[in-house]
Structures are given as C-alpha cells and as structure tokens.
Coordinates of C-alpha atoms in Angstrom, one line a residue:
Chain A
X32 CA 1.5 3.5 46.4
X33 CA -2.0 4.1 45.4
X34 CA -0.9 6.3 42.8
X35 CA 1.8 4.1 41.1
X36 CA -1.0 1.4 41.0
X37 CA -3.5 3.2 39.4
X38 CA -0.1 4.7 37.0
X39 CA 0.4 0.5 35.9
X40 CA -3.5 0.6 34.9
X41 CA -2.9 3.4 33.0
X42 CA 0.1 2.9 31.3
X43 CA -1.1 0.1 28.6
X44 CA -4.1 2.5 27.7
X45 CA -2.3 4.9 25.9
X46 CA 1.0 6.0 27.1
X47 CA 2.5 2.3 26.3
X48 CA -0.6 1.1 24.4
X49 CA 1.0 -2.6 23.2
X50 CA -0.2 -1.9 19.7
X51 CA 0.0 1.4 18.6
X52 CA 3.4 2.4 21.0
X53 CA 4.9 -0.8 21.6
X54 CA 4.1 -2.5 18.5
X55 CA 3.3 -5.6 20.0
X56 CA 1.1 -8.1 19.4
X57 CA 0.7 -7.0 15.3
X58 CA 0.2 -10.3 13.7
X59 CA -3.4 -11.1 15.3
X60 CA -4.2 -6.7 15.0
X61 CA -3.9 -7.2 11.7
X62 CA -5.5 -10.9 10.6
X63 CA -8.1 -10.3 12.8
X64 CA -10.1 -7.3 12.6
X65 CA -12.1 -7.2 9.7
X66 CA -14.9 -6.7 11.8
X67 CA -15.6 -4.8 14.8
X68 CA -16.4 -7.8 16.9
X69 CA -13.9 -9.9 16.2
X70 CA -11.3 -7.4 17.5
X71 CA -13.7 -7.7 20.6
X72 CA -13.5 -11.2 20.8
X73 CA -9.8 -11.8 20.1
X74 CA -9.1 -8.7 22.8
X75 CA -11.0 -9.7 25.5
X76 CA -9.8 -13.2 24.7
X77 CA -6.0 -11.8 25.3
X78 CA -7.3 -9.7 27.7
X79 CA -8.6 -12.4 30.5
X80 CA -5.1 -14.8 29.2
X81 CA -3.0 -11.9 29.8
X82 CA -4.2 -11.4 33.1
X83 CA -4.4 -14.5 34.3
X84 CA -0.6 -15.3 33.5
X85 CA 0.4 -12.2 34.8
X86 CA -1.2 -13.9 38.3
X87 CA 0.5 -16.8 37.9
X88 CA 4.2 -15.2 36.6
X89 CA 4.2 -13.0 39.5
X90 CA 3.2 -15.7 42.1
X91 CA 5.7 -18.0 40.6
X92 CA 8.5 -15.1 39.9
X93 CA 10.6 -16.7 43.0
X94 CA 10.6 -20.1 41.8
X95 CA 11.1 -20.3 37.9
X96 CA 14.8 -20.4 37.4
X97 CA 15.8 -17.7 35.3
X98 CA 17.8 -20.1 32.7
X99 CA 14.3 -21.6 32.2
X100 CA 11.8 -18.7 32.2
X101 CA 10.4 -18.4 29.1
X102 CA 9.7 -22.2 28.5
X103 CA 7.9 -21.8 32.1
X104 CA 6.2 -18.5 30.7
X105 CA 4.5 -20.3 27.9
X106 CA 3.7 -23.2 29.5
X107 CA 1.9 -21.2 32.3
X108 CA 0.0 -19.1 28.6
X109 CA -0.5 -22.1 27.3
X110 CA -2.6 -23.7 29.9
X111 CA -5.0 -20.6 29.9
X112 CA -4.9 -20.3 26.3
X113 CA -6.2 -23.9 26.0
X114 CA -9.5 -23.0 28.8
X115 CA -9.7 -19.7 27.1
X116 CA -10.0 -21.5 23.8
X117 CA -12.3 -24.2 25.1
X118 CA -15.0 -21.7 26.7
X119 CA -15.1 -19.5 23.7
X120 CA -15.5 -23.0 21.7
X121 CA -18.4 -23.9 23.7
X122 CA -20.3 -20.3 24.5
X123 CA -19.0 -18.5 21.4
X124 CA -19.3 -20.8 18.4
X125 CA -19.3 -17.8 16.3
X126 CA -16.4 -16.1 17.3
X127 CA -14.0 -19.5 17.2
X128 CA -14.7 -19.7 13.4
X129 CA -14.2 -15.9 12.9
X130 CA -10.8 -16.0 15.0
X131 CA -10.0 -19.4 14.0
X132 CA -6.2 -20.3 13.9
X133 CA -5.9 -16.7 15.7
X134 CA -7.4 -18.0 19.3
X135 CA -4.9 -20.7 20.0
X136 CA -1.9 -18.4 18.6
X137 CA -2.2 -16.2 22.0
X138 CA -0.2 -18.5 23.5
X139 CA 2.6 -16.9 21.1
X140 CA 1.0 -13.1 20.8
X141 CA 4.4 -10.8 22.3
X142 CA 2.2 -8.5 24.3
X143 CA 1.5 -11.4 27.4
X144 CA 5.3 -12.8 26.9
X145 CA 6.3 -9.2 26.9
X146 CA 4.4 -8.5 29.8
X147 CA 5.0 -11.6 31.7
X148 CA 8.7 -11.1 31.0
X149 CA 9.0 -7.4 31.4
X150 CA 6.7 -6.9 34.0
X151 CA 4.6 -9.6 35.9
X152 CA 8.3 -11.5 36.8
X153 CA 9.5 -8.9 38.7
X154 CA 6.5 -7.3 40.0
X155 CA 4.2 -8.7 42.9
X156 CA 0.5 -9.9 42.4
X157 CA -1.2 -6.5 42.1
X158 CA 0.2 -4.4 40.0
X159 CA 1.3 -7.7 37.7
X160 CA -3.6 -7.8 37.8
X161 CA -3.3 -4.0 36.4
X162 CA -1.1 -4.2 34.4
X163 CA -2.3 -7.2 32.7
X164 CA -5.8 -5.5 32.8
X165 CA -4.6 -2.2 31.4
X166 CA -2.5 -3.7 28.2
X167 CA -5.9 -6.3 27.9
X168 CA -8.1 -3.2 27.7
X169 CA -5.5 -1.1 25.3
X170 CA -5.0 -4.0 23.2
X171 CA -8.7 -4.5 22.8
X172 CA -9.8 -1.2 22.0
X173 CA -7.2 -0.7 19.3
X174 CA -8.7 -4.1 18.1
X175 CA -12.0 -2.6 18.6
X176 CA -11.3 0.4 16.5
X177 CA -10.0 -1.0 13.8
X178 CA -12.2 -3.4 13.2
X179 CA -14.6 -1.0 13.3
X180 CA -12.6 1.4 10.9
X181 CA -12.6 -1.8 8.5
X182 CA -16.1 -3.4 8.7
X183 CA -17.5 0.4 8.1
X184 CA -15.5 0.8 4.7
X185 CA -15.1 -2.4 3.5
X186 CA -18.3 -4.2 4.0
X187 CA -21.1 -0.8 5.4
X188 CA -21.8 -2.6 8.4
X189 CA -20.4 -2.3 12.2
X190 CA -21.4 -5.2 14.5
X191 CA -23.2 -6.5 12.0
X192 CA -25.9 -3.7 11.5
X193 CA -26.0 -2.1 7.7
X194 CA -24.4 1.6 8.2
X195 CA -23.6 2.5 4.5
X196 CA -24.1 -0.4 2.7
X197 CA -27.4 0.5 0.9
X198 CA -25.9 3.7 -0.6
X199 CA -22.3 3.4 -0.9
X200 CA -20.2 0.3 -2.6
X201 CA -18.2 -0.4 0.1
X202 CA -14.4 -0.9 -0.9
X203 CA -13.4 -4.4 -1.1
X204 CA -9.8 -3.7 0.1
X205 CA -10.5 -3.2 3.8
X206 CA -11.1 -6.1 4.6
X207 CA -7.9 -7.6 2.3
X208 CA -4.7 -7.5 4.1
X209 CA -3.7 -4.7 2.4
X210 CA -6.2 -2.6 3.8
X211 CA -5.4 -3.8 7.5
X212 CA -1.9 -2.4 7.1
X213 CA -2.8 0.9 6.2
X214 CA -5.0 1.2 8.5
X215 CA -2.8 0.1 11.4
X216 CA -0.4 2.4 9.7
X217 CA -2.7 5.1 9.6
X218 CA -3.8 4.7 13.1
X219 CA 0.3 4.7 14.5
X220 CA 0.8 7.7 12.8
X221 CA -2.4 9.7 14.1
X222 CA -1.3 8.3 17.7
X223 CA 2.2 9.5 16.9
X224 CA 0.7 12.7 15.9
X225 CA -1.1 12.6 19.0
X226 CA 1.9 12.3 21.0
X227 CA 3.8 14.9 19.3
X228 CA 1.3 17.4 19.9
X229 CA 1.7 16.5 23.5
X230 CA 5.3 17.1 24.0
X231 CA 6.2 13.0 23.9
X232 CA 8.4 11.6 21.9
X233 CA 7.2 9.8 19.2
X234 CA 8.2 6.3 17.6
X235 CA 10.8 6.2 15.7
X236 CA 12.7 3.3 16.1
X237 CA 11.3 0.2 17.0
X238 CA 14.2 -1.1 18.2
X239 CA 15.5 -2.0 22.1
X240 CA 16.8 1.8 22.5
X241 CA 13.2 3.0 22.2
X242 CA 11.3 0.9 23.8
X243 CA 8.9 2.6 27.0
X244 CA 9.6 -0.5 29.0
X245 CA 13.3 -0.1 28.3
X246 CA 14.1 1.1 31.9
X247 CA 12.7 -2.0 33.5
X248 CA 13.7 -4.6 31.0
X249 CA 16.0 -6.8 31.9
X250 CA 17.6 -8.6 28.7
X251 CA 18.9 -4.9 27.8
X252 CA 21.3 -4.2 30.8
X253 CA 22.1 -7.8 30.4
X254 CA 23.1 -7.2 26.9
X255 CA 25.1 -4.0 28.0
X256 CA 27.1 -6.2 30.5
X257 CA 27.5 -8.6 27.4
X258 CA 29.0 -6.0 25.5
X259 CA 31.2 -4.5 28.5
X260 CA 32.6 -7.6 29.0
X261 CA 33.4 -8.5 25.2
Chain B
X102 CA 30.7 48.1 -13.8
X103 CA 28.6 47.5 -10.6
X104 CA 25.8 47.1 -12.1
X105 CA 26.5 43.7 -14.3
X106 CA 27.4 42.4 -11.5
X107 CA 25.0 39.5 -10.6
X108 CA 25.6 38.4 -7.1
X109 CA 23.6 34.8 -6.6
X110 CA 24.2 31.7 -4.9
X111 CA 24.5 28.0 -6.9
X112 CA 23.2 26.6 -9.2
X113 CA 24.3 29.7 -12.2
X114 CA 23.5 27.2 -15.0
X115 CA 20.0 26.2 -14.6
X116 CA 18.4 23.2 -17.1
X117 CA 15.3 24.7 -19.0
X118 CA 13.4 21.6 -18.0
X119 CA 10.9 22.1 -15.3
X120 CA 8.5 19.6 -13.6
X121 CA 5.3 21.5 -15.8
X122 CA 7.0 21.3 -18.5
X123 CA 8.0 17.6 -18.5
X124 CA 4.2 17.4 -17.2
X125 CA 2.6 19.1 -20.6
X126 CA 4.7 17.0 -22.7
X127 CA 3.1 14.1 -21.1
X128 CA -0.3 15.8 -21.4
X129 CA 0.4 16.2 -25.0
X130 CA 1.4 13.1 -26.1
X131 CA -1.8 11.1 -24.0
X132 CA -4.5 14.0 -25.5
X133 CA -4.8 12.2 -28.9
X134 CA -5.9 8.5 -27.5
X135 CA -7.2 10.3 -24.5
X136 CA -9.6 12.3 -27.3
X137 CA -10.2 9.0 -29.5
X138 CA -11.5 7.1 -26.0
X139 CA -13.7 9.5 -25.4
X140 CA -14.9 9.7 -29.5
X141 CA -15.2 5.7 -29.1
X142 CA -16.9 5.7 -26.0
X143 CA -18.8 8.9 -26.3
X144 CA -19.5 11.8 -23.0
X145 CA -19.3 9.0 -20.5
X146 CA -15.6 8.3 -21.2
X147 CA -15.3 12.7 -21.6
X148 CA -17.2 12.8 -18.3
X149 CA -15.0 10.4 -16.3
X150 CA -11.7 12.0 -17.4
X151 CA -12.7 15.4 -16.4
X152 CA -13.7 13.6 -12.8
X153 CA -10.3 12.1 -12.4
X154 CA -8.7 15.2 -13.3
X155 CA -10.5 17.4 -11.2
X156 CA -10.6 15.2 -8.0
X157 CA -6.6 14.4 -8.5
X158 CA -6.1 18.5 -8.5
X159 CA -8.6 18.7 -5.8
X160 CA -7.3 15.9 -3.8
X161 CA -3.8 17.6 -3.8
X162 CA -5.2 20.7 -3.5
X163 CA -7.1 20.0 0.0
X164 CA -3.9 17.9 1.6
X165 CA -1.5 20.5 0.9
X166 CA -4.0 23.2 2.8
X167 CA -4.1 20.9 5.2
X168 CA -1.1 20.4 5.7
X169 CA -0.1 24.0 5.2
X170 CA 2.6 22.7 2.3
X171 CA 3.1 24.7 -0.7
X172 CA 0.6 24.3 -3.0
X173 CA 2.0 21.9 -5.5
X174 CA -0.8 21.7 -8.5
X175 CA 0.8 23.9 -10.4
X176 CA 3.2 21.4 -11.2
X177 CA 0.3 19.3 -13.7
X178 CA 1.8 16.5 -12.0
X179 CA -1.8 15.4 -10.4
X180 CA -3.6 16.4 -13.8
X181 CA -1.0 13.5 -15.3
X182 CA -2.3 11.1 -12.4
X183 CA -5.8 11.8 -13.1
X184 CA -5.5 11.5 -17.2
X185 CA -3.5 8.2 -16.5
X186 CA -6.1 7.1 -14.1
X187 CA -8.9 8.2 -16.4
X188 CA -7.3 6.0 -19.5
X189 CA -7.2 3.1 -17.0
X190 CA -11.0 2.4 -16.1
X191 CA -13.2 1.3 -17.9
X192 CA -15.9 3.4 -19.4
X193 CA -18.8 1.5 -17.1
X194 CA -17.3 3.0 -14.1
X195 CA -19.4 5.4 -11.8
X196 CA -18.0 8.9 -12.0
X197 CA -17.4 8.5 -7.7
X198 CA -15.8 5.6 -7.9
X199 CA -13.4 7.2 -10.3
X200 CA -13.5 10.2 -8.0
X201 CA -12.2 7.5 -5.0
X202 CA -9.6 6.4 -7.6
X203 CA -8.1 9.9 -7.8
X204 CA -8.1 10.7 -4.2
X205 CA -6.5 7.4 -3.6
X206 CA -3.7 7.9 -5.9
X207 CA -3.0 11.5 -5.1
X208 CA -3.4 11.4 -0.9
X209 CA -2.1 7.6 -0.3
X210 CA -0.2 6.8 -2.9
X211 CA 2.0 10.1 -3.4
X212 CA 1.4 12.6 -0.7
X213 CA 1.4 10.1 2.1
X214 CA 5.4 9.1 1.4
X215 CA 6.3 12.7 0.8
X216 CA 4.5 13.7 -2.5
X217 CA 6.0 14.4 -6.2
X218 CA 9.3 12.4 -6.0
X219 CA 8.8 10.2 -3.0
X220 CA 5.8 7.8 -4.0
X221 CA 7.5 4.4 -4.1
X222 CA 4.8 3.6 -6.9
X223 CA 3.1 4.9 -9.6
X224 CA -0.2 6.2 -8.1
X225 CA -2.2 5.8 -11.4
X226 CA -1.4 2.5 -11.4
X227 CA -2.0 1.8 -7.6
X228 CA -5.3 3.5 -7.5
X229 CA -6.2 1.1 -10.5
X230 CA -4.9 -1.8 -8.9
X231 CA -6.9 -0.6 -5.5
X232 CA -10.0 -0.2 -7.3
X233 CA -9.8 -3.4 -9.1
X234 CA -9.6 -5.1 -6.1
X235 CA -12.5 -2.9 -3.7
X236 CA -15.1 -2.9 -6.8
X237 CA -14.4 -5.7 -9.0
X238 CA -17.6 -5.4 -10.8
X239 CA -17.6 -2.2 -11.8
X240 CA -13.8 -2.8 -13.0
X241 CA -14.3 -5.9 -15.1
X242 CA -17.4 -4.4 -17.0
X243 CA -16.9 -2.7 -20.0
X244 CA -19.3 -0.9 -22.1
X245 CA -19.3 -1.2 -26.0
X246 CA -18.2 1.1 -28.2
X247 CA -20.5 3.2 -29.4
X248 CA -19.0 4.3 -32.4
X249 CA -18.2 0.9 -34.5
X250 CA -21.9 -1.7 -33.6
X251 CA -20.3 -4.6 -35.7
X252 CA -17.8 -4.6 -32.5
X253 CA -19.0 -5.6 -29.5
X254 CA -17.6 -7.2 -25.9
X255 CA -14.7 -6.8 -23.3
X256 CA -11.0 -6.5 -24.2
X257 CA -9.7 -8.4 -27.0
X258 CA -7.2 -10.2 -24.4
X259 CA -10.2 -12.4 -23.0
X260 CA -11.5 -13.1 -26.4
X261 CA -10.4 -16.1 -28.6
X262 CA -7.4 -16.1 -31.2
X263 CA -8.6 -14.3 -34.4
X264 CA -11.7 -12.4 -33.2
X265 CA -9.6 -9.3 -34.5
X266 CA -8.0 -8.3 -37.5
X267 CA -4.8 -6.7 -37.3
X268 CA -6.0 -3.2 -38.4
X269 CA -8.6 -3.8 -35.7
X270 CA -6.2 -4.3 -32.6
X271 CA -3.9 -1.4 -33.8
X272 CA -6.3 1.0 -34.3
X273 CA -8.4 0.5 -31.6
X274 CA -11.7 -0.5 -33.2
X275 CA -12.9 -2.8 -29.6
X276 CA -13.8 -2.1 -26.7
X277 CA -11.6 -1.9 -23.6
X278 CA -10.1 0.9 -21.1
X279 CA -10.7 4.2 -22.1
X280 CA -7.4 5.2 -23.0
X281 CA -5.6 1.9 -24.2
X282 CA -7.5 1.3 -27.1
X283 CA -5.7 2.5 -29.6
X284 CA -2.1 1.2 -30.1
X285 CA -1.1 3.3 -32.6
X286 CA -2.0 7.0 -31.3
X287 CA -0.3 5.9 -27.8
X288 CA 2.6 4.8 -30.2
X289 CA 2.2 8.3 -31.4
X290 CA 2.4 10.0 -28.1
X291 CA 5.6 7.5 -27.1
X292 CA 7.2 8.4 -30.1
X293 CA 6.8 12.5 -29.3
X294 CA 7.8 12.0 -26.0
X295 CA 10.9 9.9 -27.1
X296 CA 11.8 12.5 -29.1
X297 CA 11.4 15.2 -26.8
X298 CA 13.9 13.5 -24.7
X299 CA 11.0 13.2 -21.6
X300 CA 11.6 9.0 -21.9
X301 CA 13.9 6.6 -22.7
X302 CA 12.9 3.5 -25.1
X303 CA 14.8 1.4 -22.8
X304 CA 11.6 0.8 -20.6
X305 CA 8.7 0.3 -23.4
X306 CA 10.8 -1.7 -26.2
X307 CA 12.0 -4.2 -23.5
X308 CA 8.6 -4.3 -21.8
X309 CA 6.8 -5.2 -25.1
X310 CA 9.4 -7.1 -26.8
X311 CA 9.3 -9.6 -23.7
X312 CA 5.6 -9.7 -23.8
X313 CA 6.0 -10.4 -27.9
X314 CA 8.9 -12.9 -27.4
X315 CA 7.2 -14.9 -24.4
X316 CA 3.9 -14.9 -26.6
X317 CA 5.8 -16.3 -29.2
X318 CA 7.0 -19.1 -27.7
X319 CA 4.2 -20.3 -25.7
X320 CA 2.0 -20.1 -29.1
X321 CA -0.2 -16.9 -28.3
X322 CA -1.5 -14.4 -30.3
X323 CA 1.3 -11.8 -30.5
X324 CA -0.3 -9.3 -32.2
X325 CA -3.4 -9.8 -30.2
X326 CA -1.4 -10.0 -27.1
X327 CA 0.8 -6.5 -27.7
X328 CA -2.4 -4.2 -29.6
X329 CA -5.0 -6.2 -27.6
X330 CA -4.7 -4.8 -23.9
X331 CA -3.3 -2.3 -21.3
X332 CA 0.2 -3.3 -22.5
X333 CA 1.1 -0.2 -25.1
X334 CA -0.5 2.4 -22.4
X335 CA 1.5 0.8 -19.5
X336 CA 5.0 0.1 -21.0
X337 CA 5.0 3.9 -22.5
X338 CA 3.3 6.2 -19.9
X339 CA 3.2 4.2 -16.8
X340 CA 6.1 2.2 -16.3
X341 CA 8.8 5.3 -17.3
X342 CA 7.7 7.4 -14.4
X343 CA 10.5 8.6 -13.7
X344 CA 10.2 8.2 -9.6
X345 CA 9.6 4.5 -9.8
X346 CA 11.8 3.2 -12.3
X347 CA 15.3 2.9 -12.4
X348 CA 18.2 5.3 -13.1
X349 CA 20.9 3.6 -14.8
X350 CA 20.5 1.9 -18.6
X351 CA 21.3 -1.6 -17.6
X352 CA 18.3 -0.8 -14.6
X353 CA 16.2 0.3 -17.1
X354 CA 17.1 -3.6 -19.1
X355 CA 16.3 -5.5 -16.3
X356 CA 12.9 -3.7 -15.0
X357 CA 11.6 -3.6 -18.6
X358 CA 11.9 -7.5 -19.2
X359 CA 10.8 -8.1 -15.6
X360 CA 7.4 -5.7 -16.5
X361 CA 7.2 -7.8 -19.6
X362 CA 7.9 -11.5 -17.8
X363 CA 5.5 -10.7 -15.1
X364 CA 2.9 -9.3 -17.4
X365 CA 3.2 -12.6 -19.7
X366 CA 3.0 -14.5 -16.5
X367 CA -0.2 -13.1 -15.2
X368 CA -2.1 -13.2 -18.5
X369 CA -1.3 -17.0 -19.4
X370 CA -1.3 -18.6 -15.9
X371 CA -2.9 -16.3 -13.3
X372 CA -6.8 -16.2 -13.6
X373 CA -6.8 -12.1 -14.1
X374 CA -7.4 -11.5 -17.1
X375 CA -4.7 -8.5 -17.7
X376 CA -1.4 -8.3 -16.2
X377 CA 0.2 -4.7 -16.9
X378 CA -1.0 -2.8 -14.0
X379 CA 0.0 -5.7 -11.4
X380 CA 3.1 -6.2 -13.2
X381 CA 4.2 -2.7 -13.4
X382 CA 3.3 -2.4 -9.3
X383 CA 5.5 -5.0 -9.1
X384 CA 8.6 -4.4 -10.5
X385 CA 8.3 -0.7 -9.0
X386 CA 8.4 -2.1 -5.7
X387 CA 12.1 -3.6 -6.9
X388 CA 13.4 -0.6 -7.8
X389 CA 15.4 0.4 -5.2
X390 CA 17.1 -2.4 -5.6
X391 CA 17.4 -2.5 -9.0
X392 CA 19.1 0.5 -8.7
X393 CA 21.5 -0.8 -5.7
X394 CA 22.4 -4.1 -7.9
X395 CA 23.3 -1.6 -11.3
X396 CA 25.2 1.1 -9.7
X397 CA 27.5 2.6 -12.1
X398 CA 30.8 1.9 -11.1
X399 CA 33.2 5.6 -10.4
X400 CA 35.8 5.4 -13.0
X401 CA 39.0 4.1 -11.5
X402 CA 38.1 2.1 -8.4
X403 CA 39.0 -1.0 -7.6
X404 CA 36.7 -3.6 -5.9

C-alpha cells in the first residue's frame, strides 16, 4: 500500500507529467512563462488549488451526483481559486500583474478537472493529497523550465539576475508566442526522446486511446458501452 | 549476348535533373545581384554572405552528424538558404546575428520537419522573419551605399513619392537589403531561370502584377512600389520554392495574387514597413490547402 502511494506521488513527475505527457494544462504553459518566476508562481499557484480540490473531490466523491459532477467540480476550484487569487493579490503584488488574467483562469486549467475527474472522485483522501501534490510539482517544474529556457534567451536574465545580457543580444522571439511554442515543442519531443530511449511508448496521439490515465478513466468505458449499445 | 544485358530495378528512364543541379542554377542566376550588393555595399555586404553561407552548410552539416543522417550539403541546397538569407539583411547586420539567421533556417526551419522537401516554409524567409522580430534594430538599420554619396537613407518604400527616378529604383542606385537592390539583374536571374525550365512565371508575374494593380488603385507609387523593395527578390527566388508553393497552375494563380494582396496589405495599412517576407510566410502556410482546393480532376470521373 505504501508503495502504490508513494507510485501516485510519482506518477505526475514524469511518467504522466500533465504537460509534457498528458498535454494538459497548455494554455497557461504557454502565456505564462516568459520568465522563470512566473512559471513558479502560476505552478505553485495550481499546485496548492490542485491539491486542495483533490481533498475536497475525494471527501465529497459519495455525495456529488454523477449527472452533476463537473458543475460541482468547478465550483469546489472555484472557491480555492478565488482565496488562491486573493492571497497572492495581497502578498504577491508582483506576480498578480505578471500572471494577470492567467490566476483566475485555474479555475478552468484541464490538469485539476482532469485530476479531480480522473482521479480524486474515485480515490480516497490520501492518495487524491499525492496525487494532487505530484501533478502540482510536475506541472511547476515544467513551468519552471521553461521559463527559464525563455527569460535566458530572450531577455539574458533568469529570476531577474543579468546572465547574458551584457554580451549577447538576446532574441526577441522567446518571449513572443512564437517562441513559447517551440519551446514547449522542443521540450515534448526531448521528453519523448527520453522516453523512447527508455523502452516507453512515446506520444503520438493525443487522443482518448493514448492517454496514461486511460485505464482508470471513466467517460472512455462509458463511451465504449455507448457505442455497444448503438 | 549476356553481357548487354543490364539487369536493374525501376526507375530505367531517369530525368537529368538533380537537386544540385536545380541548386547551381539558382546559384547562378542570384550571383549577379548577389555580386552588385556587395560592389554597392562594399566587404561588409561580401563578409555577411560568406557567413550565411558557411554557417547554413555548417548548420546542416553538424545536425546531420548528429543525427547520424546522410550528409545532405552536397545538395547546395543550404548554400541556396544562406545566399537567400544573405540578400535578405541588411548590410548593418552583425556577422553573428546573420550566423543565428542561418542556423535558424537550416536546423528549425528545414531539418526539424524532415529536411530538403519537408519544411512547410521557406527557411530564408523564416529565419528573416525570426530575426526581424528577435533584433529589430539591427534589422530596420540600413547602411548607405557606399558606392553612389548623392544617395543616401533606408529603402525607397519608407521614403516619399518621387525621391527616385525610375532609372534609380530599377537599377538599384539606394540603399536597402543586400540583395534586392537591383530590380533589373534579379530580373536577369528570373529570366535565366525561367528559361532553364527551374520556375514557372506563374508565381512572380501574379505576385507583382497584384502588387502593381493594387498600387494602382489605391494611388501609390507603382514603380516605386515594384523596383522600390524586397518585392522582385521575393516573388522570383523566394516564393517559387518549390516545397512551399503549390503544384498545379491554377494553385500557382491563386498563391501568387494572395503573395501580392497580402504584400499590398501590409505595406499600405500595417505599420511594417515591407510586406514580402510576412506575406510570402503566409501564403506558404496555405499551401497544402491550396493544393487540396486545385486538385486536378483524373480525366473521366464523375463527381
């Protein structure tokens, strides 16, 4: 039991990282990180949201009516969204008007529905915390990284300090939406790469039929009793 | 008997054109505007073309090692790249940011989706386009001639009607890109490579006849607005790659004018001051389907 706990932890690291294997949660990975700490901030923000619904999901799990469950899912994000938002507001200043829009859009980010609907409403309250905790921590380095990868080449600096500023023009285009999609496609393919070179399969489709969670999601088997009955 | 026998698989009838071949013609037919940037801007303009060139070959050079491909310069296709790249900055920029430029072109834009064949858009233009927008100073400055003093400032496009005389614009006494100064020695290069059967006029005459027709109406300086800029350069060399433009004639039609509408669009209304490049990235992003919408029907088949 000890192991499979420490195994849901582990999971959103790398073997199911949310952005670089699931491919969740690509909208904020991508406005966000044009600087190292604003991936911080915006991941750890998820992060402690994440986990926090996953608590509540799970304790809940017995009572939301399926028919209803995702209205009850976001209502549940939205509430810790809002004191999420509110805290960072009032201790952060800074990171509010670097995230901006991007804070208050965790209420709609896929990787805590995904989790909360994948994972947290059919699990109990501790592996629901690790699991929230591992995706949080995945999410955030990713966020991390690229940021990082960004603020070095486009503006020289990483957490603010001057790296190579002073003797290289740094290139513009990092931190221009065109530059955050090649490096988020850079970085899937090195982690594909990565994988390969471990004997895993690597991402190809990013449809239903590839999906890690696949064997515990719900809405496919659902779908394949659809059909059967059609 | 036995020995006039030839025993080989398909193909038996092979076309003499080969990739280098197509590749030299191209050379060829850029070298004499190539050779009057670097006369008009003097060894800087020299310099940065030899960068370009060597850091495109190099570029392909260290990613197919890498990658343990086949080697694939021998093809002159990333010579092409880096002469086209070359022609397309301006003689102010610093020899690594051209160097960038190349590497960009050659690794991102055409060996990342598979290399000669599979780039979904022209890398010279790309690695223009990505350097316009990561160093916009460097791009935007642009150093006088140093062969004609009487003629001084950027390219003719941002100047006022009538700074130029015809003979000016077509000649390529003004400053500007390296390569695009000179309308009628790229005209020259077009014309060889039209009649070497490497491109079709379809591309280039609709290009710059929509850019001429549009100027026309809105009251611009046509002669200013087809000699003046990137537009001659761009509609012959550029936008008849043969990887990202269309296959068919009528595909060929509709990407021209679209080059030409888009480039008209950019110059008059958009606050860039030149239009080819972003124009031409455009369009080659539409030519898939382009090609879908002008499929030739098979004779004989009914819808």
């Amino acid at each position: 039991m000890k192991g499979q706990n420490i195994k849901y932890f582990t999971n959103g690291l790398i073997k199911e990282n949310p952005v670089l294997r699931l491919v969740l949660g690509t909208c904020p990975t991508l406005a966000v990180t044009t600087a190292a700490i604003n991936g911080i901030g915006m991941g750890v923000s998820a992060t402690i949201v994440l986990v926090c619904s996953n608590i509540v999901i799970s304790l809940l799990r017995n009572v939301i009516p399926d028919k209803v469950r995702i209205p009850a899912f976001i209502t549940v994000i939205a509430g810790f969204v809002s004191v999420v938002q509110m805290l960072v507001k009032a201790f952060l200043p800074s990171i509010d008007v670097a995230l901006g829009i991007y804070l208050p859009l965790i209420v709609v980010n896929c990787i805590i529905l995904a989790r909360a609907e994948m994972f947290a409403s059919k699990n109990s309250v501790l592996p629901s915390i690790l699991d929230g905790l591992g995706m949080g921590i995945g999410f955030t380095a990713v966020l991390t990284l690229m940021g990082a990868i960004r603020e070095i080449c486009g503006a020289g600096t990483l957490f603010g300090l001057t790296v190579t500023a002073e003797f290289i023009d740094p290139m513009i285009v990092f931190l221009l939406p065109p530059g955050g999609f090649f490096v988020f496609g850079v970085l899937v393919a090195a982690s594909n790469a990565i994988a390969k070179k471990n004997g895993k399969e690597i991402v190809e489709h990013l449809g239903c039929e590839n999906c890690p969670s696949r064997s515990m999601c719900k809405s496919v088997s659902a779908d394949e009793e659809v059909t059967v009955d059609e | 008997m036995k020995d006039m026998l030839t025993v080989s698989s398909s193909p038996h009838l092979k076309h003499p054109d080969t990739t280098s071949g197509i590749m030299l013609d191209v050379i060829i037919a850029l070298a004499p505007a190539a050779i009057y940037g670097c006369i008009l801007f003097g060894i800087r303009a020299l310099l940065l073309i030899f960068t370009c060139i060597i850091s495109a070959v190099l570029a392909e050079y260290i990613w197919c090692k890498l990658l343990k491909k086949p080697i694939s310069i021998g093809d002159l296709s990333a010579v092409v790249t880096g002469l086209l790249l070359a022609m397309n900055l301006s003689s102010a920029v610093p020899i690594c940011i051209a160097a960038i430029g190349s590497a960009v072109a050659i690794i991102v834009v055409k060996q990342m989706f598979g290399g000669l064949g599979f780039n979904f858009a022209n890398p010279a233009i790309t690695a223009r386009i990505v350097l316009l927008v990561s160093f916009p100073s460097y791009m935007a400055e642009f150093l006088e001639p140093v062969m004609y003093d009487a003629v001084t400032s950027a390219t003719p496009l941002v100047r006022e009607a009538g700074a130029y005389t015809f003979n000016e614009l077509f000649f390529g006494m003004h400053g500007g890109c390296i390569g695009e100064t000179s309308a009628f020695l790229l005209i020259v290069g077009g014309l060889y490579l039209i009649l070497r059967r490497v491109i079709n006029p379809i591309i280039p005459v609709c290009f710059i006849g929509t850019v001429a027709l549009f100027s026309l109406i809105f009251g611009e300086n046509v002669i200013q607005q087809v000699f003046g800029g990137g537009l001659i350069l761009g509609a012959i060399f550029m936008a008849t790659d043969y990887t990202t433009s269309p296959t068919t004639n009528k595909g060929k039609l509709i990407f021209g004018i679209g080059c030409g509408l888009l480039t008209f669009v950019i110059r008059r209304f958009a606050s860039l001051p030149e239009g080819v490049s972003s124009s031409i990235l455009l369009m080659n992003i539409l030519v898939p389907y382009i090609n879908k919408a002008t499929l030739t029907k098979p004779f004989g088949v009914r819808k």
